[in-house]
Short mmCIF file of N, CA and C in Angstrom, two decimals:
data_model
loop_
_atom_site.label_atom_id
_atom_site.label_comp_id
_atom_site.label_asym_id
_atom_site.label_seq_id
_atom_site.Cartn_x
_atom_site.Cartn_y
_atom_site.Cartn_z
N UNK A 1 0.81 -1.20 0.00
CA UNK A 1 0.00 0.00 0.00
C UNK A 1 0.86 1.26 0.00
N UNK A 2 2.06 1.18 0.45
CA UNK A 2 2.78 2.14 0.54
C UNK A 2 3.18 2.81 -0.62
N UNK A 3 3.51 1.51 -1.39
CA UNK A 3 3.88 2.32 -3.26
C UNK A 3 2.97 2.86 -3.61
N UNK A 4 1.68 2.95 -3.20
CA UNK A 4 0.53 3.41 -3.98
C UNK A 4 0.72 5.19 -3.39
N UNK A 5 0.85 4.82 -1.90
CA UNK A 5 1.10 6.41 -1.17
C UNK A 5 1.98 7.34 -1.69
N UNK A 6 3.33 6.78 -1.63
CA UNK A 6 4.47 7.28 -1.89
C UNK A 6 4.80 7.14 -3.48
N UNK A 7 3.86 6.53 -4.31
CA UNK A 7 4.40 6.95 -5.79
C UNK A 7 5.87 6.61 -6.12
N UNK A 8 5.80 5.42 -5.65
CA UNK A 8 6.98 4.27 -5.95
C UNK A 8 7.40 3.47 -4.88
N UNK A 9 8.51 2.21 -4.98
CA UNK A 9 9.45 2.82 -6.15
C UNK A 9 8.70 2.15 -7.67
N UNK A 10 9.09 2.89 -8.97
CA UNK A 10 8.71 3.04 -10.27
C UNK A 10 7.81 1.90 -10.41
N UNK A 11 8.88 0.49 -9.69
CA UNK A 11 8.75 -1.32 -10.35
C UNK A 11 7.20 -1.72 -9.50
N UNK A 12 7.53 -1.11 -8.62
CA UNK A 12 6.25 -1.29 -7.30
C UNK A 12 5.16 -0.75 -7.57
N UNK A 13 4.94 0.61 -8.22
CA UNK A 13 4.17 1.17 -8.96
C UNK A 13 3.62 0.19 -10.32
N UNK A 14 4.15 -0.03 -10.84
CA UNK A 14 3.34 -0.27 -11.94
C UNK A 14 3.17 -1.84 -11.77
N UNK A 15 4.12 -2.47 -11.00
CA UNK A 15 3.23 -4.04 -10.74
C UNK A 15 1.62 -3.93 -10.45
N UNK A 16 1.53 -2.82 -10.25
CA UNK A 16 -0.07 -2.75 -9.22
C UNK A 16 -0.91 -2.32 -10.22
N UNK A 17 -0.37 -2.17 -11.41
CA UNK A 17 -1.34 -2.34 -12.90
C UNK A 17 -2.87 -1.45 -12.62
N UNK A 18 -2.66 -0.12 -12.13
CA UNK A 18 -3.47 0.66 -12.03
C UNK A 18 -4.34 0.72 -10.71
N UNK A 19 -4.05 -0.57 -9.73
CA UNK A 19 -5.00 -0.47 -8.81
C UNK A 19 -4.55 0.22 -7.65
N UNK A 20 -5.40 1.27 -7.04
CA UNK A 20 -4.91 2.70 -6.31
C UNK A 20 -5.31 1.97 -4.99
N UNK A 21 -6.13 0.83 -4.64
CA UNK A 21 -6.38 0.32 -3.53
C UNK A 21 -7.17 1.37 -2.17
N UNK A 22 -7.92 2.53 -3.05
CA UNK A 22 -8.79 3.60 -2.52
C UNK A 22 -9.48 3.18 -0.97
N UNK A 23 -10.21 1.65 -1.46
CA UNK A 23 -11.15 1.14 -0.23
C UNK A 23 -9.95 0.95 0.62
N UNK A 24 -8.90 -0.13 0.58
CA UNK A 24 -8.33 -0.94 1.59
C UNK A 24 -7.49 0.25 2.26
N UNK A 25 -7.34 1.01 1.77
CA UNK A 25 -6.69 2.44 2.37
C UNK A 25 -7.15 3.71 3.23
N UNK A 26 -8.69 3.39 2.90
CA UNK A 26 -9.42 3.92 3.66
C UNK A 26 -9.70 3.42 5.02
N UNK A 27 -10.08 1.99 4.90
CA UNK A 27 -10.12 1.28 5.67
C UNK A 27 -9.05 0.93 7.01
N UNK A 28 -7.79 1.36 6.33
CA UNK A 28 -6.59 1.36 7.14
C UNK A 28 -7.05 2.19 8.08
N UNK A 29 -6.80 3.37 7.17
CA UNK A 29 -6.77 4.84 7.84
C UNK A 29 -7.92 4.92 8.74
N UNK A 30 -8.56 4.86 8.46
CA UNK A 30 -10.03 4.68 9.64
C UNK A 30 -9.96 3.94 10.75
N UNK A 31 -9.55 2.67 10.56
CA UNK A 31 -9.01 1.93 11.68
C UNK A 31 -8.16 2.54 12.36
N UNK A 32 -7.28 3.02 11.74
CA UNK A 32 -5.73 3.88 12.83
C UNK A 32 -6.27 4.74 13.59
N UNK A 33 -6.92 5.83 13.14
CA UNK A 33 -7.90 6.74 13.75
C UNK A 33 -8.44 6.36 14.79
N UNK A 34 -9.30 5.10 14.43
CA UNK A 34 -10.35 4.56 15.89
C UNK A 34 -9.68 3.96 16.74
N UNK A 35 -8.53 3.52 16.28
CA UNK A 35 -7.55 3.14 17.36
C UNK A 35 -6.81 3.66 18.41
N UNK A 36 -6.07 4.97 17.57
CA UNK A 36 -5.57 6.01 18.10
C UNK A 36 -6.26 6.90 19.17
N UNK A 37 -7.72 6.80 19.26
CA UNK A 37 -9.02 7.39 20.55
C UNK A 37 -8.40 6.29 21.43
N UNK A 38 -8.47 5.20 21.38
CA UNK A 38 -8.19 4.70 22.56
C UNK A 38 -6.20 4.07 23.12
N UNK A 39 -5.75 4.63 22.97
CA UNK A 39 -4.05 4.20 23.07
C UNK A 39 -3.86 5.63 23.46
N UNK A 40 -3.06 5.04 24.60
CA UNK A 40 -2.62 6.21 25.76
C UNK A 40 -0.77 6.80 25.04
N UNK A 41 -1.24 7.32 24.78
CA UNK A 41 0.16 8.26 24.13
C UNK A 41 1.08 8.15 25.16
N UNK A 42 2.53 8.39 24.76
CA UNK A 42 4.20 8.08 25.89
C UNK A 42 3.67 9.44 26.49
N UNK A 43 4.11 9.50 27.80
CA UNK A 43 4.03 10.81 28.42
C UNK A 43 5.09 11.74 27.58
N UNK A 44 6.17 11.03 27.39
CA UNK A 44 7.00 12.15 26.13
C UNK A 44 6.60 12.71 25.50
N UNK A 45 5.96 11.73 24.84
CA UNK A 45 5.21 12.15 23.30
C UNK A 45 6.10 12.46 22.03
N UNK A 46 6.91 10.89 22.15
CA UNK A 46 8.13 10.98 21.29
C UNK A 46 8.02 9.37 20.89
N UNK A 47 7.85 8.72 19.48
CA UNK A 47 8.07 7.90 19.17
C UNK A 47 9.70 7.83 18.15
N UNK A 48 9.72 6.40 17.80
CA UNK A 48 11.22 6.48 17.12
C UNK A 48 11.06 5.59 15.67
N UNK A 49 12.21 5.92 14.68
CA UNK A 49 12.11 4.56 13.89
C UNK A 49 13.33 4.61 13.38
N UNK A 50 13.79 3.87 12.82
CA UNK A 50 14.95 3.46 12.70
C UNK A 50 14.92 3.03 11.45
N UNK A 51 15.71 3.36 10.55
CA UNK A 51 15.65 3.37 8.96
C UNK A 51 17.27 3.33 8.17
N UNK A 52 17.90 1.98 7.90
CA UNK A 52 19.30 2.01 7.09
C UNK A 52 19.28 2.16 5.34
N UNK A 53 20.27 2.50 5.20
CA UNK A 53 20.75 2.93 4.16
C UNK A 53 19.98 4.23 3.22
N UNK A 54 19.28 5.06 4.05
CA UNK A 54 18.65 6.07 3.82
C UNK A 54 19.60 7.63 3.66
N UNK A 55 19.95 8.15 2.67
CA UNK A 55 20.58 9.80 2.85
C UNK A 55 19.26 10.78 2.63
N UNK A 56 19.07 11.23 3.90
CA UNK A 56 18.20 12.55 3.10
C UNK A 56 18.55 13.85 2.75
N UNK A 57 18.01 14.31 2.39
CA UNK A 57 18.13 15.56 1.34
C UNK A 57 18.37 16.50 1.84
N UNK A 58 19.24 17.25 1.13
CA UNK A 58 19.55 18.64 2.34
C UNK A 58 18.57 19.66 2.99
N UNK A 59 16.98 19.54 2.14
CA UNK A 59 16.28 20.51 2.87
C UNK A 59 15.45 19.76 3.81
N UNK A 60 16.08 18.69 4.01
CA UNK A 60 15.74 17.87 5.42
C UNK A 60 16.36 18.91 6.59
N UNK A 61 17.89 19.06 6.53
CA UNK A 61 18.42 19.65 7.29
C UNK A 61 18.44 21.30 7.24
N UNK A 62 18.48 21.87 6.39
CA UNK A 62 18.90 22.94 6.21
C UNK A 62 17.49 23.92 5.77
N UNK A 63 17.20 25.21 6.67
CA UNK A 63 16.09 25.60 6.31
C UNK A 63 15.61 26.49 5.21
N UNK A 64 14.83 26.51 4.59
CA UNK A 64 14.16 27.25 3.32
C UNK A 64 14.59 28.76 3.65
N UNK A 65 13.69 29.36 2.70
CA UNK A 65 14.03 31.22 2.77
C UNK A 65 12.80 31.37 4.06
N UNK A 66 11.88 30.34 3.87
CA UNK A 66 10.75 30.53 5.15
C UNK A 66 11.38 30.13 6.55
N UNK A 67 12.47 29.36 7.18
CA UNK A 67 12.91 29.17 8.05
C UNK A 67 12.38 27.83 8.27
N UNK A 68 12.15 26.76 7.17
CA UNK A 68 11.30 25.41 7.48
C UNK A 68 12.52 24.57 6.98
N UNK A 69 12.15 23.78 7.77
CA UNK A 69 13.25 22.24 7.17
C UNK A 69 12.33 20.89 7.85
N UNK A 70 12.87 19.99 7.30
CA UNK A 70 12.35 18.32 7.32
C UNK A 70 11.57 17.78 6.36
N UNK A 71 10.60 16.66 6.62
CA UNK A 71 9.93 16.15 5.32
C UNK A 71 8.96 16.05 5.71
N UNK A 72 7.75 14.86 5.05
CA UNK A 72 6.90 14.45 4.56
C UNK A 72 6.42 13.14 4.31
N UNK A 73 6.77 11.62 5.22
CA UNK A 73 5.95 10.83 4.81
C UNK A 73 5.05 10.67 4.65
N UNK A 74 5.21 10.09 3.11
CA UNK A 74 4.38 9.98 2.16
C UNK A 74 2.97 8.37 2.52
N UNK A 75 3.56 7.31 3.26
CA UNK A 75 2.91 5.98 3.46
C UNK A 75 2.91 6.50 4.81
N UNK A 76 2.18 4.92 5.38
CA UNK A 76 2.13 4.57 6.48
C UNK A 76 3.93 4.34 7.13
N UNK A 77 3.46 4.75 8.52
CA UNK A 77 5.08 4.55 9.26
C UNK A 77 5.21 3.70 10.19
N UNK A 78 5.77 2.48 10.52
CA UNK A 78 5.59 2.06 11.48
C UNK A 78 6.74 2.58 12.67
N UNK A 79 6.51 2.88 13.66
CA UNK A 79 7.70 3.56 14.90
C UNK A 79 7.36 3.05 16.15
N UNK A 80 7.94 3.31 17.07
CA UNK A 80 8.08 2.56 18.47
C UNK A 80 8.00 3.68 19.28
N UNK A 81 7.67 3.16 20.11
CA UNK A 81 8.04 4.02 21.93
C UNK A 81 9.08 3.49 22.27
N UNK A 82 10.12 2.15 21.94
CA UNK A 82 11.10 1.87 22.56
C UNK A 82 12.87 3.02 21.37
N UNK A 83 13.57 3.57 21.73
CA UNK A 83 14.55 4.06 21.34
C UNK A 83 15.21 3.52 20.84
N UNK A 84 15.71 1.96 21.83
CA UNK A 84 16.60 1.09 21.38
C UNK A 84 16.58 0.04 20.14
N UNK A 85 14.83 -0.24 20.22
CA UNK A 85 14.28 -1.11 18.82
C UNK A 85 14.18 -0.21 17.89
N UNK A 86 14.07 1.51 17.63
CA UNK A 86 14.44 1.73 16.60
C UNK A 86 15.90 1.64 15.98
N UNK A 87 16.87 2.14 16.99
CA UNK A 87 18.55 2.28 16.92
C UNK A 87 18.62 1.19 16.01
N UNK A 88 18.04 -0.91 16.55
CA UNK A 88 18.33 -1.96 16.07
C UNK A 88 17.84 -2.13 14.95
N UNK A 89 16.93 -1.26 14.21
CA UNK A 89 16.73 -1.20 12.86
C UNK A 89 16.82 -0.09 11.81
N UNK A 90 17.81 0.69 12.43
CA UNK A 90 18.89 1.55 11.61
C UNK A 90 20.31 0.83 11.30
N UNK A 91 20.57 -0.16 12.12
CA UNK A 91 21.82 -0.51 11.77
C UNK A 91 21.85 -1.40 10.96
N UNK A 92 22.78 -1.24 10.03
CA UNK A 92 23.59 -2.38 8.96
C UNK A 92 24.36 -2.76 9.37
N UNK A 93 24.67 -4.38 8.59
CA UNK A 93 26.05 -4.46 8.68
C UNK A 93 26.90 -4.39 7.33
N UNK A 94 25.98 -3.80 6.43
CA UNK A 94 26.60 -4.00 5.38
C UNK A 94 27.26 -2.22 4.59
N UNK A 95 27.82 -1.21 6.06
CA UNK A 95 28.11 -0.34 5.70
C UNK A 95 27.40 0.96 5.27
N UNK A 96 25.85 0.66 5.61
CA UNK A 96 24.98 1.63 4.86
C UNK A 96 24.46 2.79 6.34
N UNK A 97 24.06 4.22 5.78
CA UNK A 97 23.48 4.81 6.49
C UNK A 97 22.65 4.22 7.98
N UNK A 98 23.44 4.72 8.83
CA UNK A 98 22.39 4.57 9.96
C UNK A 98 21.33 5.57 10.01
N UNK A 99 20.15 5.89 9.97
CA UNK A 99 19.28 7.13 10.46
C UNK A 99 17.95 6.66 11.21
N UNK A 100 18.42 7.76 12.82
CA UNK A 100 16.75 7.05 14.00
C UNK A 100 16.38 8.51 13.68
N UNK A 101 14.79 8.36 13.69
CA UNK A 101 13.83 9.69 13.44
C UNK A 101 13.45 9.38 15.27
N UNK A 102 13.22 10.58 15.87
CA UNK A 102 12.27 11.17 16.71
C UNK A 102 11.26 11.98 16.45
N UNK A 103 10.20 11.18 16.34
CA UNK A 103 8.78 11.67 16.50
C UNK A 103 8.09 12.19 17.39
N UNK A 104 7.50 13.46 17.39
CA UNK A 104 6.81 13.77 18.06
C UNK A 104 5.18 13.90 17.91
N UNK A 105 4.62 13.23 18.70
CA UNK A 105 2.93 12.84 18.57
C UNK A 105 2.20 13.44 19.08
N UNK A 106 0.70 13.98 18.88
CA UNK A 106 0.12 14.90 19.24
C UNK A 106 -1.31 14.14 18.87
N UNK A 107 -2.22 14.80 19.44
CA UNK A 107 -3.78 14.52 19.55
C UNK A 107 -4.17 14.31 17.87
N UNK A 108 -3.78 14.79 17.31
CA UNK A 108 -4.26 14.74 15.84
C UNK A 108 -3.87 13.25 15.04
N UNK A 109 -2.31 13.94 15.01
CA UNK A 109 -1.42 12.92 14.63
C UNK A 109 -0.44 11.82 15.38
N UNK A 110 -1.51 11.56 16.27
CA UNK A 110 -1.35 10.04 17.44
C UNK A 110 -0.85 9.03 17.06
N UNK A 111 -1.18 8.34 15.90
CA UNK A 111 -0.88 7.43 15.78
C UNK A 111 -1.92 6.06 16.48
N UNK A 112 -1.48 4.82 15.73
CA UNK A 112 -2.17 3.83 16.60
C UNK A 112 -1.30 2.84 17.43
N UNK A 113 -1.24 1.93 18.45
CA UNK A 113 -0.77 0.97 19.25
C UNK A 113 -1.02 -0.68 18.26
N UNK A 114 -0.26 -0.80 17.97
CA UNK A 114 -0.31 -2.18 17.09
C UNK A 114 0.42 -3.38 17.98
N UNK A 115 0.54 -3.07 19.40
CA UNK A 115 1.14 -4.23 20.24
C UNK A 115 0.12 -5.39 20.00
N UNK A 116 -1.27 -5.30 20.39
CA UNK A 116 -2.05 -6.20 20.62
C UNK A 116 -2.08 -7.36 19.44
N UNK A 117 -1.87 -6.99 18.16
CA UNK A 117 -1.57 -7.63 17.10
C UNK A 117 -0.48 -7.92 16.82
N UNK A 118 0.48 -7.74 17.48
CA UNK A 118 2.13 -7.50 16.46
C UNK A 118 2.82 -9.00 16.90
N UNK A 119 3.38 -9.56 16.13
CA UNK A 119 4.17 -10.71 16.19
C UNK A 119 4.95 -10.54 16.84
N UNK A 120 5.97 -9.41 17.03
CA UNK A 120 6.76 -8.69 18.39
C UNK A 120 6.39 -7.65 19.64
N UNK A 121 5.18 -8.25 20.45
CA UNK A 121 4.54 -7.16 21.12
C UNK A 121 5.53 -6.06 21.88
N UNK A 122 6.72 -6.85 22.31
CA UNK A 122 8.14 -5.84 22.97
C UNK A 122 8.24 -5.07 22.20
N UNK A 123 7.90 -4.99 20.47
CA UNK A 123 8.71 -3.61 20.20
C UNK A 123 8.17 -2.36 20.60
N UNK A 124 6.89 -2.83 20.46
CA UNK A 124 5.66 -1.71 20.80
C UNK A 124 5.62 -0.83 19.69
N UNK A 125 5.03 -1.41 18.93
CA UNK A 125 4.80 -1.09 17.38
C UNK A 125 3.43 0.38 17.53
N UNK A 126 4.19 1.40 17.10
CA UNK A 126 2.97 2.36 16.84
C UNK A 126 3.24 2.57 15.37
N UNK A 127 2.06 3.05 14.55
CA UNK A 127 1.70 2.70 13.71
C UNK A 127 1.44 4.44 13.30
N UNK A 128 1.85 5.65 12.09
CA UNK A 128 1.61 6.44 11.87
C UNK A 128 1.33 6.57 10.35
#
């Protein structure tokens, strides 16, 4: 579903031979939502994720003539409340970019708790 969000990559795109998957995406998203009413946010209010062999772009870092910098995911994200399970899935061993995002979550953009389902309930899978 994500290639459909994010408009690739190219091969992923067009395997999907036109289908935009509108319902099952809705359906996500609606679920996350109704989920997100009930999942008690970190008192931080800082999730993590952990992402290798990723370089981002300099107006990730560096701010516009408006004083803005960072991005835009485009799909669904999956991130943690734990720090350390994101760190363990930034790392390679095969030499590539390490990069952990800190998220910050808010009433809107909460996110959902995907422990109750998750094949790894320790990671504490939140779902954005």
């Amino acid at each position: 579903y994500n290639a459909v969000l994010r408009r690739g990559p190219p091969a992923a795109v067009e395997a999907l031979r036109g289908n935009s998957y509108t319902t099952t995406l809705h359906a996500i998203v609606s679920g996350v939502i109704k989920l997100g009413r009930v999942w008690s946010m970190p008192a931080s209010r800082h999730v993590y994720r952990g992402i290798s062999g990723l370089k981002l772009p300099r107006n990730f870092w560096e701010a516009d003539k408006h004083g803005c910098c960072g991005g835009v995911e485009l799909g669904l994200m999956s991130t943690t409340t734990k720090r350390e399970v994101a760190s363990k899935y930034s790392m390679s061993s095969q030499g590539r970019l390490a990069t952990l995002l800190e998220v910050e979550v808010g009433q809107i953009d909460r996110g959902a708790s995907l422990v109750w389902l998750s094949q790894y309930p320790g990671e504490e899978e939140i779902l954005l």
